[in-house]
Coordinates of C-alpha atoms in Angstrom, one line a residue:
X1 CA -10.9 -7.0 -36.2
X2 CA -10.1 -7.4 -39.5
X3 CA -10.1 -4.6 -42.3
X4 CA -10.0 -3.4 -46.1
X5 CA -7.4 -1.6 -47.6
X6 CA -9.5 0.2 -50.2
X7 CA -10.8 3.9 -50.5
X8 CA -13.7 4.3 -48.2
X9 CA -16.7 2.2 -48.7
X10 CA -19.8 3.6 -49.2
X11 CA -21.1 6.9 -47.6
X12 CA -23.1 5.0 -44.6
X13 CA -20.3 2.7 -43.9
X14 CA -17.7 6.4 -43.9
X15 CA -20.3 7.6 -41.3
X16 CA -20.5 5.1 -39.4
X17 CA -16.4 4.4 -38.9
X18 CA -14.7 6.5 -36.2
X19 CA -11.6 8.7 -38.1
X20 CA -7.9 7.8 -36.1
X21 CA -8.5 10.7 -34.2
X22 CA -11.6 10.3 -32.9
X23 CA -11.1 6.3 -32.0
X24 CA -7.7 8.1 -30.2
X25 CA -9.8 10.0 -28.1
X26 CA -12.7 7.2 -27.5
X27 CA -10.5 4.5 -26.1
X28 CA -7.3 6.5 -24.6
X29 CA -4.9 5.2 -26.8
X30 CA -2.7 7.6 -28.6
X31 CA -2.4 8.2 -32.6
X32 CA 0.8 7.2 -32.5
X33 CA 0.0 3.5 -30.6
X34 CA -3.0 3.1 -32.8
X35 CA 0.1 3.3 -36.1
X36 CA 2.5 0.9 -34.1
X37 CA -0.5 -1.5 -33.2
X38 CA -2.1 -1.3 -36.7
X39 CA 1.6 -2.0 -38.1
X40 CA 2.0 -5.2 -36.3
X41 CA -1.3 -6.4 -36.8
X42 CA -3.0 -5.9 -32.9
X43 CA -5.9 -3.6 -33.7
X44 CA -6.6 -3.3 -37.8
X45 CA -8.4 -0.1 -39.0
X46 CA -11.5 -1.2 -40.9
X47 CA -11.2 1.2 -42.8
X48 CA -7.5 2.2 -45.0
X49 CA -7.5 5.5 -47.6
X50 CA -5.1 4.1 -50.4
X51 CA -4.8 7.9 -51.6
X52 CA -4.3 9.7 -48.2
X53 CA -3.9 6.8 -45.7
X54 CA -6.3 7.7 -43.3
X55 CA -7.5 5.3 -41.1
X56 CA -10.8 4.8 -40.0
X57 CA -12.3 2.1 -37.0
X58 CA -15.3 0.6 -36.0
X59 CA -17.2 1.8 -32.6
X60 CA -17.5 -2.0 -32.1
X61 CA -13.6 -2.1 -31.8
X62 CA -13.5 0.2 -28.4
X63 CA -13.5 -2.3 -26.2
X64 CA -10.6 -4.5 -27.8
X65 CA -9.0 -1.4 -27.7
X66 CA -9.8 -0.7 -24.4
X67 CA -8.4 -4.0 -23.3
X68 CA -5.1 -3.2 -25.2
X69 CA -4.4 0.0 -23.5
X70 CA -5.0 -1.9 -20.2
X71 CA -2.9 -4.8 -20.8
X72 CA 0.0 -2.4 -22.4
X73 CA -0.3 -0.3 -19.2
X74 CA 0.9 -3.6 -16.8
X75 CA 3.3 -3.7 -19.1
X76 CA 2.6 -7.1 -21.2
X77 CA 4.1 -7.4 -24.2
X78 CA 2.6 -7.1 -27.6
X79 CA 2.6 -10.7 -28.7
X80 CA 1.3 -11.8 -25.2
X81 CA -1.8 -9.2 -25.7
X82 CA -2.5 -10.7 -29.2
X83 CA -2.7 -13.8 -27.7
X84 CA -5.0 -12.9 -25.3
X85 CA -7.1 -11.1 -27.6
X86 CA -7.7 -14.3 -30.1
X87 CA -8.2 -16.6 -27.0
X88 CA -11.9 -17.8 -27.2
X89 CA -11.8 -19.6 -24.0
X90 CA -11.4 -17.7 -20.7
X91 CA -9.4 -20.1 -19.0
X92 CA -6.6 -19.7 -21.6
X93 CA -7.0 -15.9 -21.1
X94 CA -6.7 -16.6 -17.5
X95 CA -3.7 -18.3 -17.8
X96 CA -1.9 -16.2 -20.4
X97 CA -2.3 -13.3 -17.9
X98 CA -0.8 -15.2 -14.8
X99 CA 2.0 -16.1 -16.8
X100 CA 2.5 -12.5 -17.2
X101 CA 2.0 -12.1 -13.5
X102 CA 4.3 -14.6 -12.9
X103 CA 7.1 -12.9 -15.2
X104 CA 6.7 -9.7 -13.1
X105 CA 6.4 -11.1 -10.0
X106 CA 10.4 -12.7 -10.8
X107 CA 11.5 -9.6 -12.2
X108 CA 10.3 -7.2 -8.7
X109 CA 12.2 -9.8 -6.6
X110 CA 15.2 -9.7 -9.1
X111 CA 14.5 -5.6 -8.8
X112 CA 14.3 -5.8 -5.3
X113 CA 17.7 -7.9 -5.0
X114 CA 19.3 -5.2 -7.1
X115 CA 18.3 -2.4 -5.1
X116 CA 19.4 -4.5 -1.9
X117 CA 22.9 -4.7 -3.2
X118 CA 22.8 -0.7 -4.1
X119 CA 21.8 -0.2 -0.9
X120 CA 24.5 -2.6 0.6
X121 CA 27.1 -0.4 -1.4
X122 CA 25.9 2.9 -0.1
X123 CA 25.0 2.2 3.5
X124 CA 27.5 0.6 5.7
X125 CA 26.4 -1.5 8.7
X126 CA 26.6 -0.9 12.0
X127 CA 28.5 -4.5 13.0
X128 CA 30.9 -4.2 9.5
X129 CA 34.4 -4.0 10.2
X130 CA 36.6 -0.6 10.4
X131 CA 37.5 0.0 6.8
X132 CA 39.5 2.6 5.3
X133 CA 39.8 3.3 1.6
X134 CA 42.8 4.0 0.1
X135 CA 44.5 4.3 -3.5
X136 CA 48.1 3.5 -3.4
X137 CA 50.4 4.3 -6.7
X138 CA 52.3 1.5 -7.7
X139 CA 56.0 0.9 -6.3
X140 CA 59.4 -1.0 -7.1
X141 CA 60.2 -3.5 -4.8
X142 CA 62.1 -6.5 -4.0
X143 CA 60.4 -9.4 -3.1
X144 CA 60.0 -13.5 -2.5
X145 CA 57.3 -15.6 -4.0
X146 CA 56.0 -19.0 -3.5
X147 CA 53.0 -21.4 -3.1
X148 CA 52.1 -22.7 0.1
X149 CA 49.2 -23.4 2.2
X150 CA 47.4 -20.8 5.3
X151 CA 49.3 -23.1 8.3
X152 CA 52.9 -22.5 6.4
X153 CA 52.4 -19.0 5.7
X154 CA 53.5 -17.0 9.1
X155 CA 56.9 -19.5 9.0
X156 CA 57.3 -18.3 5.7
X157 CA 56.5 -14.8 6.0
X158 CA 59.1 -14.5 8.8
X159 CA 61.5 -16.8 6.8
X160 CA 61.3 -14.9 3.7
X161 CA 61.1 -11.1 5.1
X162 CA 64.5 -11.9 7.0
X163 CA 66.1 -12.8 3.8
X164 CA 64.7 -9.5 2.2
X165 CA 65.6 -7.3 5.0
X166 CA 69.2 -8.4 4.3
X167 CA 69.2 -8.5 1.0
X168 CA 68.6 -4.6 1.2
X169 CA 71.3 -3.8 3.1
X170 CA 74.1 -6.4 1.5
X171 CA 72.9 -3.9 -2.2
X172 CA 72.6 -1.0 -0.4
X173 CA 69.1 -0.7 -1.4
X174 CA 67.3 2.1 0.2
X175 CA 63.7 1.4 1.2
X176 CA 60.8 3.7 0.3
X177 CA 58.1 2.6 2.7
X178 CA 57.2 -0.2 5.0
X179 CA 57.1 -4.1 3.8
X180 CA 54.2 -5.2 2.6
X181 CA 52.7 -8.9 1.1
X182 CA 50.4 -10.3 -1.8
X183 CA 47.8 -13.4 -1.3
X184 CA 45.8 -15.1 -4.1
X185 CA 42.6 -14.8 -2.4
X186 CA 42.6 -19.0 -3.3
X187 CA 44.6 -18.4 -0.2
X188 CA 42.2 -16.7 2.0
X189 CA 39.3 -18.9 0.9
X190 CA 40.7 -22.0 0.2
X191 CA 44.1 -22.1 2.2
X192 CA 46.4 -23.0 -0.5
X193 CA 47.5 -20.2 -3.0
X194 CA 50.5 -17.8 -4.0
X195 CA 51.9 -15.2 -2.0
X196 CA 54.7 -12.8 -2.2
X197 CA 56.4 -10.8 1.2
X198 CA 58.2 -7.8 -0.4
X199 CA 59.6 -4.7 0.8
X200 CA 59.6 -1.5 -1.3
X201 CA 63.0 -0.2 -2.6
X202 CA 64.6 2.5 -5.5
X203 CA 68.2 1.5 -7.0
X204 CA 68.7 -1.3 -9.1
X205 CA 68.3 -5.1 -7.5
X206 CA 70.3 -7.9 -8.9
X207 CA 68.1 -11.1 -8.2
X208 CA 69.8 -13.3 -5.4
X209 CA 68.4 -16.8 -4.6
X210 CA 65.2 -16.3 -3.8
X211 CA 64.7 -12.7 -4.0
X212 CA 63.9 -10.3 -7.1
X213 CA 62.5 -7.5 -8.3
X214 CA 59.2 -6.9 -8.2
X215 CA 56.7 -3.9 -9.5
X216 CA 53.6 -3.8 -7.4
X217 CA 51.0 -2.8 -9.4
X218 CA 48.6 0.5 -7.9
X219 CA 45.2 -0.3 -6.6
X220 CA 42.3 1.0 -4.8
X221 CA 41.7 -0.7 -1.7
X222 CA 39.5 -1.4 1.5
X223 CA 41.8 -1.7 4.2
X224 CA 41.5 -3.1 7.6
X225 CA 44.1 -2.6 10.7
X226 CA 45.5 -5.4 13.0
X227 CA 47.7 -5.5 15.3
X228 CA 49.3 -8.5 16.5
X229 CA 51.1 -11.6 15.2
X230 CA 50.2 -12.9 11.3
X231 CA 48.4 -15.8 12.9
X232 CA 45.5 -13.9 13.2
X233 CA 45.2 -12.0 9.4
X234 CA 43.7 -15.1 8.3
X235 CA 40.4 -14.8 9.7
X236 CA 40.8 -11.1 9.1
X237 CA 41.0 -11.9 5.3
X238 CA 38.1 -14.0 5.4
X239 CA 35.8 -11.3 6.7
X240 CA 37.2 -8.7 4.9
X241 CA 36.5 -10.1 2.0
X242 CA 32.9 -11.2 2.6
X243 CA 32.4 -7.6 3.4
X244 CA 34.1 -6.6 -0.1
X245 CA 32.0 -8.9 -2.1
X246 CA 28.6 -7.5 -0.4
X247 CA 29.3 -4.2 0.5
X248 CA 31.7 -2.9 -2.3
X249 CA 32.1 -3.0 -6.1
X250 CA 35.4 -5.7 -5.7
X251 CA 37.8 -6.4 -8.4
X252 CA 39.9 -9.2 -9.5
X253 CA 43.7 -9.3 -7.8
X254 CA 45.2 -10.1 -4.7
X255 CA 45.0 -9.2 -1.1
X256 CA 47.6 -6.9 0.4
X257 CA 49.3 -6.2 4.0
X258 CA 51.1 -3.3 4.5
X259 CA 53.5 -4.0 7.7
X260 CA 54.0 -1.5 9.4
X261 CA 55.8 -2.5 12.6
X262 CA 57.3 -6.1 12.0
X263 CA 60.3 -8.7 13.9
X264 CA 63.2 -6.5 13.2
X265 CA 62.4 -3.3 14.8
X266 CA 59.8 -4.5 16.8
X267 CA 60.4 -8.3 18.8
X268 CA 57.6 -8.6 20.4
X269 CA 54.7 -10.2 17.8
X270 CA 52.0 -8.3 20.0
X271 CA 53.3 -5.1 18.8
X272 CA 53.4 -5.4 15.0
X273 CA 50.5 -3.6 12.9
X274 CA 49.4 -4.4 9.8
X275 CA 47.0 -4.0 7.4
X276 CA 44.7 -5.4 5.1
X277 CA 43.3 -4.8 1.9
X278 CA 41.3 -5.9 -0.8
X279 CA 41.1 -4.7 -4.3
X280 CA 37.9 -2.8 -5.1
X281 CA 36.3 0.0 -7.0
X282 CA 35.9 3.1 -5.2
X283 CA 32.7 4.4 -5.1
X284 CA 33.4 6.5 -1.6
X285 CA 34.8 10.1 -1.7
X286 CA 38.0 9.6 -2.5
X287 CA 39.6 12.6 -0.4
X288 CA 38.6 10.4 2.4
X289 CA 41.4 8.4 2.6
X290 CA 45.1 8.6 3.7
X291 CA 47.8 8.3 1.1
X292 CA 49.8 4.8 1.5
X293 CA 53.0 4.8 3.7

């Protein structure tokens, strides 16, 4: 498939070449492929026109290009089809096109793992927990923080929102919604991170001890109920976010509680609420959900 770059030859070898136009319509490959395939040396014209650049091919190069346009229609690549083409033994053809068999067998499963995941993110299943989204602005609070492991953290928590609680009313702060917390996920996964207890507030705190101020950034969130004592949010966490990582876009930061009945007002650990949520990207209707307390 080689060819000159001269004028055209002589008058029997004009007739006998096919112009661009006609090879176009011959072997189903447009003029415009014919150009790109000529330009990177797949299918050379025998034939080039210095002065007006016409192209001309050979009848005996329809079925080359009739292997081309077949090969370029499952999609294998130009240098892969080249090599094909020059292969004088079928058992390297053979081979070259289960390699490219092989290349789109790996990317339909990595197609069909994508569209898995989209589908994950759009359609809910039936056994998944009760989730709510919800954007919540960000806040001013007070707040205590501290490292510690999963079995320390309800000690803590109770430890530590006491010490808030009256630190608001020895300031005179005046509190703006319900108390809430912050865990490194470390915490949920691995059982040892950071976590804050703080309760929202407007006025001016002076830090005390261990308490300070604290601005709680805004977020949008996939939030689960629970009512009961803290010892159970752990496993809550843990399925939460498995859920997040599968069935929503998540985000880097930490999981929230938002306490909505807790010791003071309400004794008895079978009657506090709370709730959950991880940070994620909302990709629901965001009118959906309920502003944050």
């Amino acid at each position: 498939m080689t060819g000159s770059a001269g004028s055209a030859g002589s008058a029997a070898g004009t007739a006998a070449a096919l112009t661009v136009g006609d090879f176009s319509r011959a072997t189903g490959l447009s003029v415009k492929s014919l150009r790109h395939y000529h330009q990177v040396g797949l299918l050379i014209p025998v034939q080039v026109n210095r002065d007006s650049g016409y192209r001309y091919y050979a009848p005996d190069q329809i079925p080359a290009a009739q292997v081309i346009r077949r090969l370029r229609d499952l999609d294998m690549p130009v240098t892969a089809v080249k090599a094909v083409l020059t292969a004088s033994d079928p058992v390297i053809r053979n081979a070259l096109i289960t390699a490219h068999l092989d290349r789109l067998e790996a990317e339909l499963a990595r197609t069909r793992a994508t569209v898995g995941s989209l589908r994950d993110l759009l359609q809910r299943p039936a056994t998944a927990p009760l989730v709510e989204h919800r954007t919540v602005p960000a806040t001013r609070a007070v707040g205590i923080r501290q490292t510690l492991t999963m079995e320390d953290a309800l000690p803590w928590w109770q430890g530590a929102l006491g010490e808030l609680n009256a630190t608001v009313r020895a300031q005179g702060l005046t509190r703006t919604g319900p108390s809430g917390g912050l865990s490194s996920i470390g915490l949920c996964r691995e059982g040892q991170g950071e976590a804050t207890v703080y309760i929202p507030v407007a006025g001016t705190t002076r830090p005390i001890g261990r308490v300070v101020p604290l601005f709680v950034p805004a977020a949008e969130l996939a939030i689960v109920p629970h009512r009961g004592s803290p010892a159970g949010v752990g496993a809550l966490c843990d399925e939460l976010d498995s859920y997040a990582l599968r069935h929503e876009i998540s985000v880097d930061g930490p999981m929230r509680t938002y306490h909505l009945r807790e010791p003071e007002p309400s004794p008895d650990p079978d009657q506090w609420e709370i709730e959950i949520g991880r940070p994620v990207f909302r990709a629901d209707n965001p009118t959906a959900g309920r502003a944050s307390a």
